[in-house]
Amino acid sequence: MASVIQDRLTTDQDLLQMQEGMLMRKVRSKSWKKLRYFRLQKDGMTVWHARQAGGNEKPSFSISDVEMVRKGHDSELLRSLAEEFPLEQGFTVVFHGRRSNLDLVANSVEEAQTWMQGLQLLVDLVTSMDQQEWLDQWLKDWFQRGDKNQDGRMSFTEIQRLLHLMNMEMDHEYAFHLFQAADISQTGTLEREEFVHFYKSLTKRKEIRKLFENFSADGKKLTLLEFVDFLQGEQKEKDYAPGCALEFINRCEPSDSGKLRHVLSMDGFLSYLCSKDGDIFNPVCLPVYQDMTQPLSHYFINSSHNTYLVGDQLCGQSSVEGYIRALKRGCRCVEVDVWDGPNGEPIVYHGHTLTSRIPFKDVVTAVAQYAFQTSDYPLILSLENHCSWEQQQTLAQHLTEILGEQLLSAPLEGLLPTQLPSPEQLRGKILLKGKKLETCEPDVEEEDKEEEPECDLEPLQGTQVESEPELQEQEPFLRIKGKKKKLKPILCPALSALVSLKSVPFHSFSHSKEHYRFYETSSFSESKARNLIKEAGNEFVQHNTWQLSRVYPSGLRTDSSNYNPQELWNAGCQMVAMNMQTAGLEMDICDGFFRQNGVCGYVLKPDFLRDAQTFFHPERPISPYKAQILTIQVISGQQLPKVNNTKEKSIVDPLVKVEVFGIPADTARQETSYVENNGFNPYWGQTLSFRVLVPELAMLRFVVKDYDWKSRNDFIGQFTLPWTCMQQGYRHIHLLSRDGTSLHPASIFVHISIREEPETES
């Protein structure tokens, strides 16, 4: 594929013009618009920029970081500048993860088309690369970085500098020996192919060679039967080994003669171990593989909190981009806080704060466009309605006109008499969750029983009380300083008629069972939900077998930090809403959990969380099965990146921490010792062991850190996955960045073993 890119670079007219460079306007806001000279580098993989043509260039972005290219019409920022620049001349570069978009305006429609078409072509080529093609491109990138004078050759001095950049400290004499062996042309320098030879000498993996020789009779190849023995004995592929072995050989063996003879060479064996088949994440769990015909209440649902925010919840930016990003990552429940806006048009923002505002109409338009691009299973719009009667009518009009047939119009109680429909039945449908009238006339008899505390609620300046979302679930109040007067709700019937999932206040589990219906749903603050788990964990689990629960982060999390969703999932709570714009451990757990089942946003709960008569208590579980013992041998690491720019002159001292998250009794952490001055090919060879009672609810997180005795260890990379999606045997774990993007080719090599805990003698 790398050669395909090179061919296109010399023949494709768009790419040829991009390599010459173009002056474009970089736009960050309405007030920040500056001219920059952008140029595609000769590697076809990176774009650099300068203040002017011929100026000092700096890296701008890598093609591998680009998710897609959008037209100017689809950019919220460029649309706001439509009077200054024609939208046809603008385009947006959208990156993976949480990196901000890059909005650019070219000098002509033709130049914009050149960059849009060229970038999309390169993105498509990079996306289709296989493991070997990625490695080839990665080596080419390193060669260019190491070739300081850009003469197509590398001296030994440049090689030494490169080794330092690659996170490796090597004995001078040994490095020079490898350099001389690779210098086939005997010029005292290495050309690109000679550099590849040098790299292969550097990356000879003794642990893989030893493993290969343990199963190979002659130490040169694995026969089909020997490979089957390895797959059955070590990889626990007992049911599929004979059929898989030949398929893996055809896929991973580089030589045609090896494929014909049905044997696997050392290179083919390494290729298998580094492929998706050798990954720790079971490929069976990657597509939609679960039963999608059960009631919605039987699934965990990927849910977002304050979806409109791309920053903190006090003065951060509100943006349609928040909805686009959440939907594209498989989120199936998004939140819309809507208030009265100017000119009769409702606006979306975080009430009583300094966050920016966006038109409700723009949010609904984005939802209509992106709702089902990643998943075609139902999307829930959680509507927090603060609008007047008149603007509620506008809400209803926009929802109806823009969403059209996507919006579920038939009442849920008309579809099934006793339980929620399934994700399968609701494919391609958007469900509105919010307040709903019993009849056309406002009915407040039930709500009037609920006493609200007296409070001084003048419009809050940059602060939100934790109970505010709970108050939002009640009827509107007229708030007067020092006292309050309760009014009947002024909910517009037109908007009420669109609501499929009725929001109701929570009183008690017995009250819900007696008075509420299956299509009614309650919201809980994180502290309220935690208290209920402690006080009535089993009742909470039973409640969540038939009715949807939504949990939201504390209003005191002004930095938009997150809670750990695991403890809420343990009680069967379906919609555990997360601040998706905030990276960290909690989002790693959420992303890792919903990576399974086709990233469709729905994960079927274990059977003991779906049984209405279940005895399961998340704090005191009684498992009918024996505990399982997980043994993890952390063997080695490969090409770990240097992530702290302030330590540019240093080489990382990596260690691996393994974390198990599940019920409280199963939650544990262990770590290896650190390897000094080697991020290139560190070897640990250490074994960690965990005892797990409820594996169906367990998540594993592998974290690689740079040891620092003076301060907190620096984060290098992580990978998180459900226990139920983990493969046993010798596996590679391909690391992700803090933002969840690939750190290819960085990985760690482990051996995974799971066994039942042996019975103790009485």
XYZ file of N, CA, C and O in Angstrom, residues 295-354:
240
model
N -36.298 -6.729 25.272
C -36.749 -5.364 25.584
C -35.566 -4.414 25.819
O -34.505 -4.830 26.278
N -35.753 -3.140 25.508
C -34.699 -2.135 25.690
C -34.112 -2.165 27.090
O -32.918 -1.916 27.282
N -34.937 -2.465 28.083
C -34.479 -2.466 29.476
C -33.461 -3.561 29.748
O -32.809 -3.553 30.790
N -33.284 -4.507 28.846
C -32.330 -5.605 29.028
C -30.944 -5.287 28.462
O -30.092 -6.172 28.408
N -30.730 -4.020 28.065
C -29.452 -3.647 27.450
C -28.810 -2.480 28.196
O -29.504 -1.597 28.720
N -27.481 -2.484 28.225
C -26.742 -1.280 28.581
C -26.715 -0.410 27.320
O -26.494 -0.919 26.214
N -26.922 0.902 27.495
C -27.059 1.807 26.350
C -25.991 2.903 26.451
O -25.911 3.611 27.460
N -25.188 3.033 25.418
C -24.115 4.029 25.394
C -24.732 5.431 25.434
O -25.428 5.828 24.506
N -24.476 6.165 26.526
C -25.216 7.404 26.788
C -24.287 8.580 27.081
O -23.257 8.431 27.732
N -24.700 9.755 26.605
C -23.899 10.970 26.738
C -24.593 11.968 27.655
O -25.820 12.085 27.663
N -23.795 12.704 28.412
C -24.292 13.764 29.289
C -23.854 15.109 28.726
O -22.724 15.261 28.258
N -24.765 16.106 28.771
C -24.428 17.441 28.242
C -23.753 17.316 26.869
O -22.670 17.865 26.638
N -24.397 16.602 25.974
C -23.788 16.238 24.697
C -23.324 17.447 23.900
O -22.360 17.360 23.125
N -23.970 18.574 24.099
C -23.658 19.782 23.341
C -22.320 20.395 23.732
O -21.791 21.258 23.019
N -21.730 19.983 24.870
C -20.492 20.598 25.336
C -19.264 19.907 24.756
O -19.190 18.680 24.720
N -18.288 20.699 24.314
C -16.993 20.157 23.914
C -15.911 20.629 24.878
O -14.725 20.401 24.669
N -16.336 21.303 25.962
C -15.426 21.742 27.020
C -16.079 21.529 28.365
O -16.914 20.650 28.536
N -15.718 22.366 29.372
C -16.297 22.190 30.706
C -17.715 22.754 30.741
O -18.167 23.422 29.818
N -18.425 22.499 31.863
C -19.836 22.852 31.921
C -20.108 24.179 32.613
O -21.245 24.488 32.936
N -19.061 24.996 32.820
C -19.271 26.338 33.345
C -19.177 27.394 32.250
O -20.050 28.228 32.109
N -18.094 27.346 31.485
C -17.927 28.358 30.441
C -17.387 27.743 29.154
O -16.774 28.430 28.341
N -17.570 26.428 28.979
C -17.080 25.754 27.780
C -17.929 26.063 26.566
O -18.988 26.692 26.642
N -17.449 25.583 25.435
C -18.137 25.835 24.172
C -19.238 24.806 23.940
O -19.034 23.611 24.110
N -20.427 25.308 23.576
C -21.499 24.431 23.111
C -21.380 24.328 21.601
O -21.179 25.333 20.925
N -21.510 23.126 21.084
C -21.295 22.936 19.653
C -22.072 21.743 19.141
O -22.207 20.726 19.829
N -22.572 21.883 17.916
C -23.206 20.754 17.238
C -22.208 19.611 17.089
O -22.575 18.433 17.046
N -20.910 19.958 17.049
C -19.854 18.955 16.915
C -19.919 17.930 18.039
O -19.565 16.758 17.851
N -20.368 18.347 19.228
C -20.511 17.407 20.347
C -21.463 16.274 20.002
O -21.210 15.110 20.327
N -22.567 16.599 19.330
C -23.536 15.579 18.917
C -22.957 14.696 17.810
O -23.127 13.472 17.824
N -22.280 15.317 16.861
C -21.710 14.545 15.751
C -20.696 13.533 16.279
O -20.716 12.352 15.908
N -19.813 13.983 17.174
C -18.783 13.091 17.711
C -19.402 11.956 18.522
O -18.984 10.796 18.409
N -20.393 12.287 19.354
C -21.033 11.253 20.180
C -21.725 10.217 19.301
O -21.601 9.006 19.526
N -22.450 10.667 18.294
C -23.177 9.746 17.426
C -22.229 8.888 16.603
O -22.483 7.694 16.393
N -21.126 9.467 16.155
C -20.192 8.697 15.328
C -19.441 7.653 16.145
O -18.924 6.687 15.587
N -19.375 7.816 17.471
C -18.715 6.801 18.283
C -19.719 5.791 18.840
O -19.384 4.972 19.695
N -20.953 5.825 18.339
C -21.932 4.802 18.683
C -22.847 5.146 19.837
O -23.585 4.281 20.321
N -22.830 6.391 20.282
C -23.704 6.793 21.394
C -25.167 6.682 20.964
O -25.535 7.078 19.869
N -26.019 6.139 21.870
C -27.433 5.922 21.542
C -28.378 6.689 22.445
O -29.599 6.502 22.361
N -27.845 7.543 23.327
C -28.698 8.429 24.125
C -27.962 9.747 24.280
O -26.889 9.790 24.890
N -28.493 10.806 23.686
C -27.861 12.120 23.771
C -28.793 13.076 24.504
O -30.015 12.916 24.481
N -28.185 14.074 25.149
C -28.953 15.001 25.976
C -29.074 16.355 25.288
O -28.105 16.868 24.723
N -30.286 16.930 25.368
C -30.541 18.250 24.792
C -31.176 19.127 25.860
O -32.333 18.910 26.237
N -30.427 20.109 26.376
C -30.967 21.093 27.319
C -31.426 22.300 26.505
O -30.604 22.997 25.911
N -32.725 22.545 26.471
C -33.256 23.558 25.557
C -33.985 24.649 26.336
O -34.740 24.384 27.271
N -33.713 25.906 25.924
C -34.226 27.096 26.601
C -34.791 28.062 25.559
O -34.494 27.951 24.368
N -35.567 29.028 26.035
C -36.069 30.068 25.145
C -34.904 30.847 24.545
O -33.963 31.235 25.253
N -34.964 31.085 23.234
C -33.929 31.843 22.549
C -34.493 33.063 21.857
O -35.708 33.297 21.843
N -33.629 33.863 21.248
C -34.079 35.084 20.563
C -34.858 34.760 19.291
O -34.711 33.687 18.711
N -35.687 35.697 18.883
C -36.462 35.592 17.636
C -37.348 34.351 17.591
O -37.605 33.791 16.524
N -37.780 33.901 18.771
C -38.700 32.766 18.836
C -38.067 31.424 18.569
O -38.781 30.420 18.444
N -36.718 31.367 18.464
C -36.027 30.112 18.164
C -35.359 29.558 19.430
O -34.483 30.213 20.015
N -35.747 28.353 19.894
C -35.140 27.752 21.089
C -33.643 27.542 20.912
O -33.156 27.300 19.799
N -32.905 27.619 22.022
C -31.455 27.440 21.996
C -31.051 26.326 22.959
O -31.762 26.015 23.914
N -29.882 25.738 22.694
C -29.352 24.650 23.510
C -28.079 25.127 24.198
O -27.164 25.625 23.541
N -28.052 25.015 25.522
C -26.842 25.313 26.290
C -27.053 24.838 27.720
O -28.135 24.366 28.082
N -26.015 24.984 28.556
C -26.098 24.567 29.958
C -26.633 25.730 30.766
O -25.925 26.715 30.980
N -27.886 25.642 31.190
C -28.581 26.754 31.813
C -27.864 27.365 33.002
O -27.202 26.679 33.773
N -28.007 28.696 33.154
C -27.434 29.457 34.274
C -25.906 29.390 34.308
O -25.303 29.478 35.371
N -25.282 29.183 33.153
C -23.816 29.168 33.084
C -23.380 30.060 31.932
O -24.200 30.652 31.233
N -22.058 30.144 31.738
C -21.500 30.993 30.688
C -21.196 30.209 29.417
O -20.499 30.706 28.534
